[in-house]
Each structure stands twice: as C-alpha cells, then as structure tokens.
XYZ file of C-alpha atoms in Angstrom:
615
model
C 254.504 195.062 301.582
C 251.850 197.681 302.213
C 252.290 201.460 302.298
C 250.297 204.632 301.810
C 249.329 205.494 298.192
C 250.688 208.923 297.285
C 250.738 209.132 293.485
C 248.999 206.667 291.183
C 250.638 204.267 288.818
C 251.498 200.619 288.224
C 255.205 200.003 287.602
C 257.285 196.877 287.068
C 261.036 197.367 287.349
C 264.304 196.994 289.229
C 264.853 198.366 292.709
C 267.535 200.925 293.623
C 268.156 202.007 297.205
C 269.472 205.509 297.786
C 270.082 208.059 300.515
C 269.494 211.783 300.428
C 270.382 213.181 297.025
C 271.515 216.492 298.531
C 274.545 216.988 300.726
C 274.735 219.147 303.828
C 278.435 219.703 303.295
C 279.010 222.992 301.519
C 282.474 224.386 300.911
C 282.635 228.209 301.091
C 283.624 229.891 297.860
C 286.753 231.993 297.550
C 286.013 235.280 299.279
C 286.308 238.411 297.207
C 284.754 241.795 297.984
C 281.353 242.159 299.675
C 280.041 243.639 296.436
C 281.120 240.607 294.405
C 279.727 238.230 297.040
C 276.422 240.077 296.977
C 276.335 239.822 293.185
C 276.883 236.065 293.504
C 273.805 235.955 295.737
C 271.673 237.748 293.153
C 272.912 235.381 290.439
C 272.134 232.362 292.617
C 268.720 233.752 293.512
C 267.922 234.203 289.825
C 269.022 230.626 289.007
C 266.976 229.190 291.886
C 263.872 231.121 290.832
C 264.378 229.974 287.271
C 264.521 226.346 288.411
C 261.341 226.767 290.474
C 259.608 228.225 287.416
C 260.864 225.354 285.245
C 259.565 222.809 287.742
C 256.192 224.533 287.788
C 256.021 224.425 283.990
C 257.100 220.765 283.960
C 254.277 219.852 286.308
C 251.737 221.843 284.301
C 252.777 220.021 281.123
C 252.478 216.689 282.914
C 248.986 217.603 284.104
C 248.007 218.506 280.528
C 249.198 215.171 279.215
C 247.684 213.050 281.996
C 244.898 210.737 280.940
C 242.251 209.445 283.325
C 243.270 206.122 284.812
C 240.673 203.434 285.534
C 241.313 203.809 289.240
C 241.805 207.409 290.286
C 243.083 207.156 293.846
C 242.281 210.160 296.001
C 245.980 210.677 296.640
C 246.393 212.122 293.148
C 243.591 214.632 293.313
C 245.252 217.410 295.245
C 248.306 217.981 293.095
C 246.627 220.352 290.645
C 245.842 222.860 293.336
C 248.765 222.207 295.708
C 251.722 222.557 293.352
C 251.184 226.285 292.743
C 251.004 226.787 296.517
C 254.298 224.911 297.056
C 256.062 226.744 294.255
C 254.576 230.007 295.508
C 255.956 229.390 298.989
C 259.412 228.667 297.519
C 259.301 231.849 295.454
C 258.146 233.944 298.392
C 261.017 232.620 300.514
C 263.620 233.094 297.806
C 262.513 236.706 297.353
C 261.800 237.444 301.021
C 263.062 240.942 301.874
C 263.793 240.189 305.539
C 265.827 237.081 304.674
C 267.718 238.942 301.948
C 268.477 241.812 304.317
C 269.844 239.359 306.881
C 272.143 237.804 304.246
C 273.250 241.265 303.106
C 274.063 242.282 306.680
C 276.195 239.165 307.146
C 278.081 239.865 303.913
C 278.653 243.603 304.359
C 278.533 243.878 308.146
C 280.394 240.727 309.165
C 282.442 240.134 305.966
C 281.168 236.561 305.529
C 281.448 234.869 302.174
C 278.058 234.419 300.549
C 277.853 230.662 301.153
C 278.467 231.078 304.878
C 276.058 234.014 304.971
C 273.276 231.952 303.399
C 273.887 229.076 305.804
C 273.857 231.403 308.817
C 270.772 233.361 307.693
C 268.746 230.208 307.090
C 269.928 228.795 310.407
C 268.714 231.940 312.185
C 265.313 231.855 310.507
C 264.979 228.106 311.035
C 265.563 228.431 314.791
C 262.835 231.066 315.049
C 260.344 229.022 313.036
C 261.044 225.811 314.958
C 260.397 227.594 318.250
C 256.861 228.572 317.253
C 253.981 226.623 318.737
C 251.837 226.539 315.598
C 252.243 223.236 313.731
C 251.552 224.813 310.332
C 254.300 227.382 310.883
C 256.788 224.756 312.098
C 256.222 222.818 308.876
C 257.641 225.802 306.983
C 261.056 224.394 307.958
C 260.616 222.061 304.974
C 260.325 225.087 302.711
C 263.408 226.631 304.301
C 265.435 223.449 303.782
C 264.399 223.221 300.128
C 265.130 226.883 299.372
C 268.463 226.791 301.208
C 269.539 223.817 299.107
C 268.402 225.518 295.892
C 270.429 228.643 296.723
C 273.531 226.753 297.808
C 273.480 224.542 294.733
C 273.172 227.610 292.535
C 275.950 229.405 294.430
C 278.461 226.612 294.128
C 277.427 225.879 290.568
C 277.082 222.380 291.943
C 276.096 219.568 289.654
C 273.959 218.041 292.379
C 270.897 219.218 290.482
C 272.129 217.707 287.213
C 270.823 214.382 286.043
C 274.081 212.596 285.226
C 275.123 212.384 288.890
C 272.068 210.258 289.554
C 271.753 208.630 286.135
C 271.955 205.161 287.675
C 268.468 205.754 289.098
C 266.873 206.322 285.702
C 264.046 203.872 285.086
C 264.445 202.333 288.553
C 262.005 202.040 291.436
C 263.831 204.068 294.064
C 263.665 203.196 297.763
C 264.606 205.881 300.300
C 264.219 206.419 304.034
C 262.570 209.850 304.018
C 262.434 211.990 300.863
C 262.636 215.767 301.008
C 261.344 218.082 298.255
C 264.781 218.352 296.654
C 265.001 214.557 296.405
C 261.758 214.534 294.402
C 263.121 217.259 292.133
C 266.204 215.157 291.385
C 264.163 211.984 290.873
C 261.954 213.856 288.419
C 264.958 215.225 286.540
C 266.656 211.860 286.239
C 263.454 209.998 285.279
C 262.892 207.408 287.992
C 260.099 204.912 287.310
C 258.665 204.932 290.825
C 259.359 205.825 294.436
C 258.947 204.038 297.768
C 259.846 205.487 301.166
C 259.749 204.117 304.683
C 258.270 207.327 306.088
C 256.549 210.456 304.796
C 253.206 212.221 304.897
C 250.501 212.329 302.245
C 250.322 216.109 302.767
C 254.073 216.798 302.719
C 255.682 218.877 299.997
C 257.568 215.798 298.831
C 254.218 214.059 298.280
C 252.788 217.069 296.466
C 255.774 217.198 294.126
C 255.624 213.445 293.465
C 251.965 213.757 292.458
C 252.633 216.821 290.341
C 255.473 215.116 288.472
C 253.366 211.961 288.072
C 255.901 209.699 289.800
C 254.134 206.542 291.055
C 254.814 206.798 294.794
C 254.131 204.935 298.023
C 255.125 206.254 301.461
C 255.168 204.473 304.795
C 256.533 201.102 303.634
C 258.223 200.459 306.957
C 261.193 198.086 306.835
C 261.596 197.998 303.051
C 265.224 199.182 303.164
C 266.109 196.288 305.453
C 264.100 193.709 303.517
C 265.164 194.615 299.989
C 268.340 194.628 297.883
C 269.509 196.608 294.891
C 268.530 195.091 291.549
C 265.586 193.063 292.801
C 262.523 192.909 290.546
C 259.602 194.872 292.015
C 255.938 195.471 291.227
C 254.918 198.886 292.567
C 251.138 199.235 292.678
C 250.811 202.861 293.747
C 247.020 202.707 293.316
C 246.726 200.336 296.268
C 249.990 201.149 298.062
C 251.353 197.620 297.524
C 254.963 196.673 296.823
C 255.776 193.142 295.700
C 259.485 192.248 295.854
C 260.712 189.362 293.699
C 257.259 188.640 292.243
C 256.487 185.232 290.811
C 256.112 184.844 287.070
C 252.334 184.601 287.530
C 252.220 187.807 289.589
C 254.268 189.634 286.995
C 252.046 188.440 284.134
C 248.958 189.616 286.006
C 250.530 193.016 286.589
C 251.432 193.324 282.912
C 247.888 192.341 281.934
C 246.452 194.912 284.322
C 248.675 197.584 282.829
C 247.407 196.652 279.374
C 243.827 196.964 280.638
C 244.619 200.437 282.001
C 245.974 201.575 278.633
C 242.895 200.238 276.899
C 240.631 201.971 279.396
C 242.383 205.273 278.819
C 241.656 205.092 275.100
C 238.054 204.092 275.667
C 237.409 206.998 278.021
C 239.166 209.445 275.739
C 236.998 208.487 272.761
C 233.745 209.323 274.580
C 234.944 212.220 276.738
C 233.387 215.005 274.655
C 229.893 213.496 274.600
C 227.420 214.944 277.082
C 226.861 213.015 280.294
C 223.369 211.685 280.980
C 222.425 209.111 283.542
C 220.754 205.838 282.584
C 217.337 207.455 283.146
C 218.183 210.601 281.171
C 219.242 213.081 283.868
C 221.620 215.660 282.367
C 224.750 216.173 284.485
C 227.060 219.084 283.680
C 230.780 218.538 284.210
C 233.046 221.581 284.477
C 236.802 221.684 284.965
C 238.878 223.178 287.751
C 241.986 225.107 286.754
C 244.897 226.619 288.635
C 246.395 228.878 286.022
C 246.238 229.915 282.360
C 243.912 227.584 280.528
C 244.734 225.572 277.424
C 241.293 225.703 275.832
C 241.948 222.838 273.401
C 243.169 220.511 276.141
C 240.232 221.511 278.326
C 237.669 220.805 275.627
C 239.333 217.504 274.672
C 238.971 216.380 278.284
C 235.201 216.759 277.951
C 234.885 219.843 280.174
C 231.810 221.988 279.481
C 233.476 225.125 280.764
C 235.467 226.218 283.789
C 233.685 225.696 287.072
C 236.547 227.066 289.158
C 239.614 228.993 288.019
C 241.803 229.734 291.034
C 243.421 233.123 290.414
C 246.173 232.671 293.010
C 248.636 232.058 290.165
C 248.473 235.809 289.547
C 250.545 236.294 292.719
C 253.578 235.608 290.603
C 254.652 236.954 287.258
C 257.192 235.487 284.889
C 260.035 237.069 286.862
C 258.997 236.849 290.536
C 262.187 238.517 291.792
C 261.257 241.654 289.870
C 257.682 241.797 291.149
C 257.147 244.858 293.317
C 253.368 244.833 293.617
C 250.301 242.752 292.925
C 249.795 242.216 289.191
C 247.922 245.173 287.698
C 244.574 245.412 285.952
C 246.004 245.440 282.420
C 248.072 242.309 283.004
C 245.106 240.514 284.582
C 242.839 241.663 281.772
C 245.153 240.051 279.231
C 245.140 236.750 281.132
C 241.383 236.678 281.676
C 240.531 237.742 278.141
C 242.925 235.584 276.136
C 243.152 232.473 278.262
C 239.707 232.085 279.773
C 236.564 233.818 278.606
C 237.540 234.349 274.976
C 238.732 230.788 274.383
C 236.188 228.965 276.555
C 233.077 230.735 275.217
C 230.232 229.845 275.089
C 230.992 227.720 278.155
C 231.140 229.469 281.502
C 234.473 230.763 282.752
C 234.055 230.897 286.529
C 236.896 232.829 288.120
C 237.302 232.800 291.881
C 238.627 236.003 293.354
C 242.005 235.772 295.064
C 241.734 233.350 297.994
C 244.615 233.746 300.397
C 245.267 234.011 304.117
C 244.724 231.416 306.801
C 246.565 228.347 305.499
C 247.293 229.995 302.137
C 250.124 232.500 301.532
C 249.373 236.190 301.101
C 250.526 237.862 297.883
C 253.979 239.458 298.166
C 254.643 243.075 299.044
C 251.273 244.066 300.439
C 250.257 245.216 303.883
C 249.032 241.807 305.025
C 252.093 239.875 303.846
C 254.272 242.273 305.845
C 251.964 241.916 308.828
C 252.124 238.125 308.458
C 255.912 238.247 308.787
C 255.529 240.106 312.064
C 252.688 237.982 313.399
C 252.466 234.520 311.912
C 249.667 233.249 314.147
C 246.868 233.899 311.622
C 245.806 230.274 311.646
C 243.226 228.629 309.420
C 240.497 231.008 310.631
C 242.475 234.164 309.912
C 241.888 237.083 307.576
C 241.393 235.018 304.435
C 239.310 234.898 301.290
C 236.795 237.694 300.930
C 237.791 239.067 304.344
C 241.303 239.714 303.086
C 240.097 241.306 299.842
C 237.752 243.667 301.671
C 240.604 244.611 304.021
C 242.928 245.154 301.038
C 240.369 246.828 298.783
C 242.913 248.049 296.233
C 243.738 244.460 295.337
C 240.028 243.654 295.077
C 239.446 246.628 292.785
C 242.350 245.644 290.534
C 240.891 242.196 290.038
C 237.263 243.300 289.633
C 238.204 246.010 287.142
C 240.038 243.442 285.003
C 237.159 240.963 285.146
C 234.601 243.604 284.183
C 236.626 244.717 281.179
C 237.397 241.143 280.085
C 233.769 240.033 279.833
C 233.279 240.715 276.127
C 231.792 237.248 275.546
C 229.369 237.460 278.459
C 230.491 234.156 279.939
C 232.556 235.324 282.925
C 231.228 234.451 286.359
C 232.884 235.875 289.466
C 233.091 233.555 292.466
C 233.565 234.980 295.967
C 235.623 232.803 298.374
C 235.063 232.141 302.067
C 231.678 233.820 302.446
C 230.224 233.822 305.959
C 227.799 236.768 305.756
C 225.566 238.302 303.077
C 227.025 241.736 303.796
C 230.305 240.564 302.264
C 228.566 239.784 298.970
C 226.735 243.099 298.983
C 229.941 245.042 299.586
C 231.761 243.324 296.709
C 228.812 243.842 294.357
C 228.625 247.520 295.333
C 232.334 247.980 294.585
C 231.941 246.159 291.265
C 228.956 248.324 290.294
C 230.909 251.483 291.086
C 233.829 250.278 288.954
C 231.402 249.384 286.160
C 230.076 252.955 286.099
C 233.658 254.229 285.886
C 234.104 252.470 282.528
C 233.387 254.896 279.650
C 229.890 254.396 278.290
C 231.038 253.610 274.753
C 233.333 250.872 276.119
C 230.604 249.474 278.386
C 228.443 248.940 275.314
C 230.738 246.128 274.161
C 230.813 244.466 277.579
C 228.487 242.270 279.605
C 227.966 242.670 283.332
C 229.196 239.448 284.950
C 227.288 237.096 287.194
C 228.281 236.790 290.835
C 228.399 233.649 292.949
C 229.547 232.507 296.374
C 231.591 229.604 297.655
C 229.680 227.538 300.202
C 232.596 226.282 302.250
C 231.809 227.362 305.794
C 229.079 226.189 308.195
C 227.786 229.778 308.257
C 227.256 229.783 304.483
C 225.593 226.373 304.598
C 223.132 227.548 307.241
C 222.416 230.885 305.509
C 221.967 229.403 302.052
C 218.626 231.072 301.311
C 219.925 234.547 302.200
C 223.142 234.021 300.254
C 221.221 232.706 297.243
C 219.165 235.904 297.207
C 222.381 237.843 296.511
C 223.867 235.401 293.978
C 223.386 234.047 290.478
C 225.065 230.732 291.303
C 226.887 228.947 294.124
C 229.660 226.394 294.437
C 230.219 223.965 297.298
C 233.899 223.870 298.277
C 234.225 220.401 299.739
C 237.827 220.874 300.925
C 237.263 223.790 303.274
C 233.759 222.652 304.172
C 235.240 219.387 305.426
C 237.952 220.961 307.560
C 235.571 223.521 309.054
C 232.817 221.008 309.754
C 235.207 218.541 311.367
C 237.455 221.167 313.018
C 240.464 219.522 311.374
C 243.163 221.425 309.496
C 243.801 219.414 306.358
C 247.578 220.034 306.473
C 248.037 219.200 310.162
C 249.854 215.820 310.318
C 248.676 215.273 313.894
C 245.023 215.112 312.837
C 245.125 214.331 309.133
C 243.648 210.880 309.776
C 240.482 212.666 310.982
C 240.065 214.647 307.760
C 237.587 212.891 305.476
C 234.969 214.314 303.133
C 233.155 210.991 303.574
C 232.338 211.841 307.178
C 228.558 211.511 307.535
C 228.315 215.057 308.945
C 229.938 216.482 305.810
C 227.789 214.347 303.500
C 224.611 215.321 305.330
C 225.572 218.970 305.023
C 226.129 218.578 301.270
C 222.781 216.817 300.919
C 221.043 219.640 302.785
C 222.612 222.235 300.495
C 221.714 220.352 297.311
C 218.154 219.652 298.474
C 217.563 223.395 298.866
C 218.568 223.940 295.253
C 215.064 223.044 294.043
C 213.612 225.928 296.086
C 216.257 228.489 295.076
C 216.661 230.368 291.835
C 220.378 229.552 291.569
C 222.455 226.640 290.308
C 224.794 224.870 292.709
C 227.926 223.002 291.614
C 230.326 220.958 293.695
C 234.075 221.460 293.413
C 237.020 220.321 295.495
C 238.576 216.885 295.868
C 235.267 215.099 296.336
C 234.025 216.054 292.862
C 237.101 214.478 291.244
C 236.891 211.220 293.187
C 235.261 208.516 291.034
C 234.190 206.453 294.041
C 232.034 209.427 295.118
C 230.304 210.138 291.773
C 227.254 207.924 292.263
C 226.902 209.068 295.861
C 226.962 212.752 294.853
C 224.311 212.166 292.186
C 222.240 210.431 294.834
C 222.616 213.468 297.083
C 221.285 215.682 294.294
C 224.407 216.983 292.554
C 223.796 217.893 288.903
C 226.911 220.020 288.348
C 230.436 218.769 288.981
C 233.625 220.812 288.774
C 236.685 218.609 288.864
C 240.212 218.070 287.599
C 240.344 217.981 283.813
C 242.185 214.648 283.810
C 239.395 213.060 285.878
C 236.536 214.241 283.643
C 236.448 211.349 281.103
C 236.098 208.762 283.867
C 233.595 210.851 285.868
C 231.399 211.267 282.771
C 231.549 207.537 282.016
C 230.428 206.724 285.572
C 227.559 209.208 285.222
C 226.387 207.358 282.095
C 226.253 204.099 284.090
C 224.331 205.619 287.014
C 220.589 205.369 287.640
C 219.389 208.365 289.678
C 216.741 206.517 291.726
C 219.167 203.733 292.550
C 221.838 206.317 293.451
C 219.390 208.033 295.833
C 218.636 204.775 297.614
C 222.348 203.988 297.803
C 223.108 207.439 299.221
C 220.349 207.223 301.823
C 221.727 203.899 303.011
C 225.225 205.352 303.386
C 223.989 208.384 305.316
C 222.495 206.069 307.924
C 226.016 204.898 308.737
C 227.943 206.725 311.419
C 231.516 206.000 310.379
C 233.485 207.710 307.596
C 235.791 204.728 307.080
C 232.884 202.329 306.603
C 231.260 204.708 304.118
C 234.481 204.975 302.173
C 234.962 201.196 302.137
C 231.460 200.629 300.771
C 232.004 203.287 298.121
C 235.255 201.634 297.077
C 233.598 198.226 296.749
C 230.724 199.733 294.775
C 233.170 201.473 292.452
C 235.199 198.317 291.877
C 232.031 196.529 290.765
C 231.257 199.360 288.356
C 234.818 199.412 287.096
C 234.656 195.712 286.311
C 231.469 196.332 284.277
C 233.195 199.129 282.363
C 236.071 196.835 281.458
C 233.834 193.995 280.278
C 231.296 196.150 278.434
C 230.666 195.469 274.719
C 233.535 196.726 272.628
C 236.179 195.884 275.205
C 238.595 193.301 273.853
C 240.418 192.761 277.139
C 238.740 191.438 280.246
C 239.965 192.083 283.757
C 242.414 189.401 284.858
C-alpha cells in the first residue's frame, strides 16, 4: 500500500490496530468547595505543563541523538522548528488568562465541579473558534482538544497517559484511523515501532509530534484498517510511504539488507562529518547549523557544523515554569543563555541569532500588548504584524533582546539577524536603537565587548527586489526559503486546502534564489541559505549550481549534506541547475532531483571502503 511519508524510518514488525487512545467520557470528581476545586485546577494545570515540558525535552534529546540517514525525506525536515511552536501553543493555551477566568467563573459563579467546568469552558471556546472563517484559526481546535485532554487526564489522575495501559502496542507497527496529538504522545511513551494512519495531514500537529519523536510514520494509507489484521508481519518504509503487509521472505531479506546499509551509511557519514566540505573542483562550501533552543556545542561540532547560521530565539518565550511567567524574559536571563550556550561555546564559529520572529502564523509571546490584542482580534493572518514589524511596535521587547546580545558578545562572534525585512528603514531603525543601547553600556564594560554584525533575512519578494539597498545596511544576509516560498506562491504553508501548491522547487522560487545568489558577487556581504531547502539532500547539488556557498541546515542533516558537496562538481551542477530552471513544473523538477540524488546515493554506497553494496 502507498501513503504519505511523514517521519522517516524503515521498520519490520507486527501490526496492531487501535482506536483513539483517549476517551471522551470523563466522570466528574466528588464536589467539594469552590476553593478546593480551584486548587485542583491549579494542580492539574501544573501537571499538564510539566508533561508538555517533558515532551519538549524528550524531542530535543531525540534530535540530538539522530544521525543522518542515507535518504533524508523532506517530511522530517520541519520537526526541529515546528515542535517548539506546537509546545508553545499548548503552553499558551494552558496558561491563557481568559480561559482560566472562564473556568474560575464556572466554579465560583455556577458551583460546577472542576471537571465539568473545564469541559464547559473548552466547549465555549471551541464553538467560537470553529465559527471563525480563517482556516488557520479553525485549526486551533486541535490545540484545544489536546490541552483539554491533558487537563482532564491530570484532574482525574487518570492512567490514560501511563504506558502500561497501552503496553501491548510496544514494538508494534500501529494502525489507526486518524491520530490526534495525544495519540502520538501515548505512542511515544509506550514505544511503538511505527505508525500508519488512513487519514492525516503532513502539517498537522500529530505529524509534527511523530517527526519530533522520531516515530517512522505514514499517513493517508486509505483502506489499511479494512485490509489488515492484528499480528500480521509488516514492512513499513516511511522513507517512501510504502507499507507491505505479509511480505515474502525475499522482500523481508531485502528490507533487512537495506536497513544494514543504512546503519553502515550512518557510520560512514559520521566519520567524515567534521572535515571541511569542498567540491570536486575545490570550491569551499561552508555548512552552518540551524538551532531552535539552547545549543549543545559538543553535539553541534560533532555533526560537522561550522557555527550557527540561524538560532531561532522564539524558545525564550517560555521559561522553565511557564505558568509563573508574567513578562517576556529579561535581559539578564537572555544574556545568560546567549553567553553560555551560544557565543562562548561556539567561538570562533559564528553564532547567528535571529531576533524574535512572531506574529502572522506564529504565536506572540505571552502577556504583552500584541498577545492581548490577538485574543481580541485573531484575524492577523500570515501578512500581519510579524517579525521586525512586531519588534518595532513592541520596542521594549526589542531593547531587552538587543541589550542582552550586545552584552553577550565577549567573543566577537555574535551576529544579529533581523526577520521579515521589507524596507531598509526597518534595518536602520534597529541599528539606531542598538547603537543607543551600546552607548548606554559603561565605557569600561564596553572595552571587553565587540559590537556585533547585523544581517537581514531575505524572505519576502520586497527584500529580494531591494537586495542592493538592503546589502548596503548589512554585514550578511540569509535567504529564508520557507517564507520566501509561501510569499512568492501566495500559499500559506499550514493551510491544508492549498498545501499541495507549496513547493520550494517551484521554478519561480528557484529563479528568485538564483537571482539573489548571483548578486552576491557584486555585493560586499555573504549570503547563506537556511530553511527546509538547505536541509534537503536532493537539493544540494541544485543549490550549488545556483551559486550557494553557505548552507544553514539541521544539525542531523549536515554529515550527508557535506558528503554530497564533496561529490559535486560546480560546473556540472551549474549546467544541471540551468536545465532544471528551463522546466515549468515544480513536480517535474522535484522528480528529476530525486532521480539524480538516488544515482548519487548509489555511488556513495558502492564507493571504496564500503563493504556492503546496495541490494
């Protein structure tokens, strides 16, 4: 059977069919006083937040331990940046003041027990959200369902979140109709070997969690519940989205051999990861890492990263105890993070930190003017007050972050990246604020610091067209392929109605990237490429052909990306890229890239020193 690849992996095991792991039947607790019921709510809220934090840490540890696979399907390359956003949305909901006030009113004003109050409050909010016309807002119902279940499970002290209730699924390839986020949480906790569903979206929270927890997953295998039985032997090839039920002995041997090849390839890539990457004809290509939170410098360096090309600072929305957070994290706390976990440990490599990028399709930080305004008017949309626009509107938050970055730059390797630039005036305003803050630092302290470099994200058509003017204000630039794609194609990447139209391989997007990179030779700035495209191994040769000499990608993808660079001839890559850009169809471009990559992958496997050949 064929489905949609969600999270990579090749698994051989027994099949287990299951329904929803959470129950909608909740028995109200014994009612005591409103005060005691309200205390139960606070206890449940704390437990739910603790679980969310544990899940976030689990996923981070999994990401650290991931090794580059020989076939890095694009489905896996969003989890690093999406998991913090999912967990952030859960935390924001669990600590939402309006929702809490509604629950409190039901407990104290209407004398409901806390379980009934939670059910009623979530029902009220859900009805409002479902009535909204905006698709992105309506999808928040998934967040509501997940957070409601987390609270109710914590309230009842239910064992539905415990592993022993679902222990029969351990090590099995689970088949389900439609998984919700809480199902993925349970599957992760119990240790399933793989997951197949009949429905589901690549961009759903369930998919994001499956990728983050490294569960080999395929969605959209229509009819598999009807055509399969418990206990059947299954080969789940989540790289290709293929499910083979009752495989022949030959098919199983081939799958086992392929798995052995993958393990061998992992070791081979790991052994050469820290060597510099030069093309066949000697072109030096720099490979940075993307990061979404505090950086493990040893793990980063072992991956072969030559520094941090993009550190997303959105993780600073939340502290260790989100329920206790009353304001955006202060300068001193940020200074500690930046100093200890980035610049100090990464030096002499660059530590490129992007200023807070929120708004539009990304949540605002809690307890600030815009987050309150968002609750009142949720029609911001993808083109709302986001990125640098938000920071300039909320200048206190911008100053907190800039002040910390200025004081943290003792090693001189911090670079500050400005998100969502559309006009040079935005860069000038930020630089003016930074200069003013720099002068506020006592002169004796300034003597031990270095003034940071400033750069801009090129992720809007306006920035792409104004590249020369933007370059005049910057020390470096970074192409954000994710946003550039959705803005160029007028397709929201998280809109299920148009997600099939979102492709960074669209010739318009590729031509735009080529135009940007071609201008690099006339500008006195370096330009790197970050986003999903940089981490996709089928795109590496193409990007080199377009002129990319700096990649910033997921740490786990770096060993494979560097190995592909070493097998690439620049002149040949240019000719290959020019041929692709003459095509007018994104799907055809992607298919040709996949075929080209498979040929290269076969050469990697059969190169001298490899003891196992591809079956």
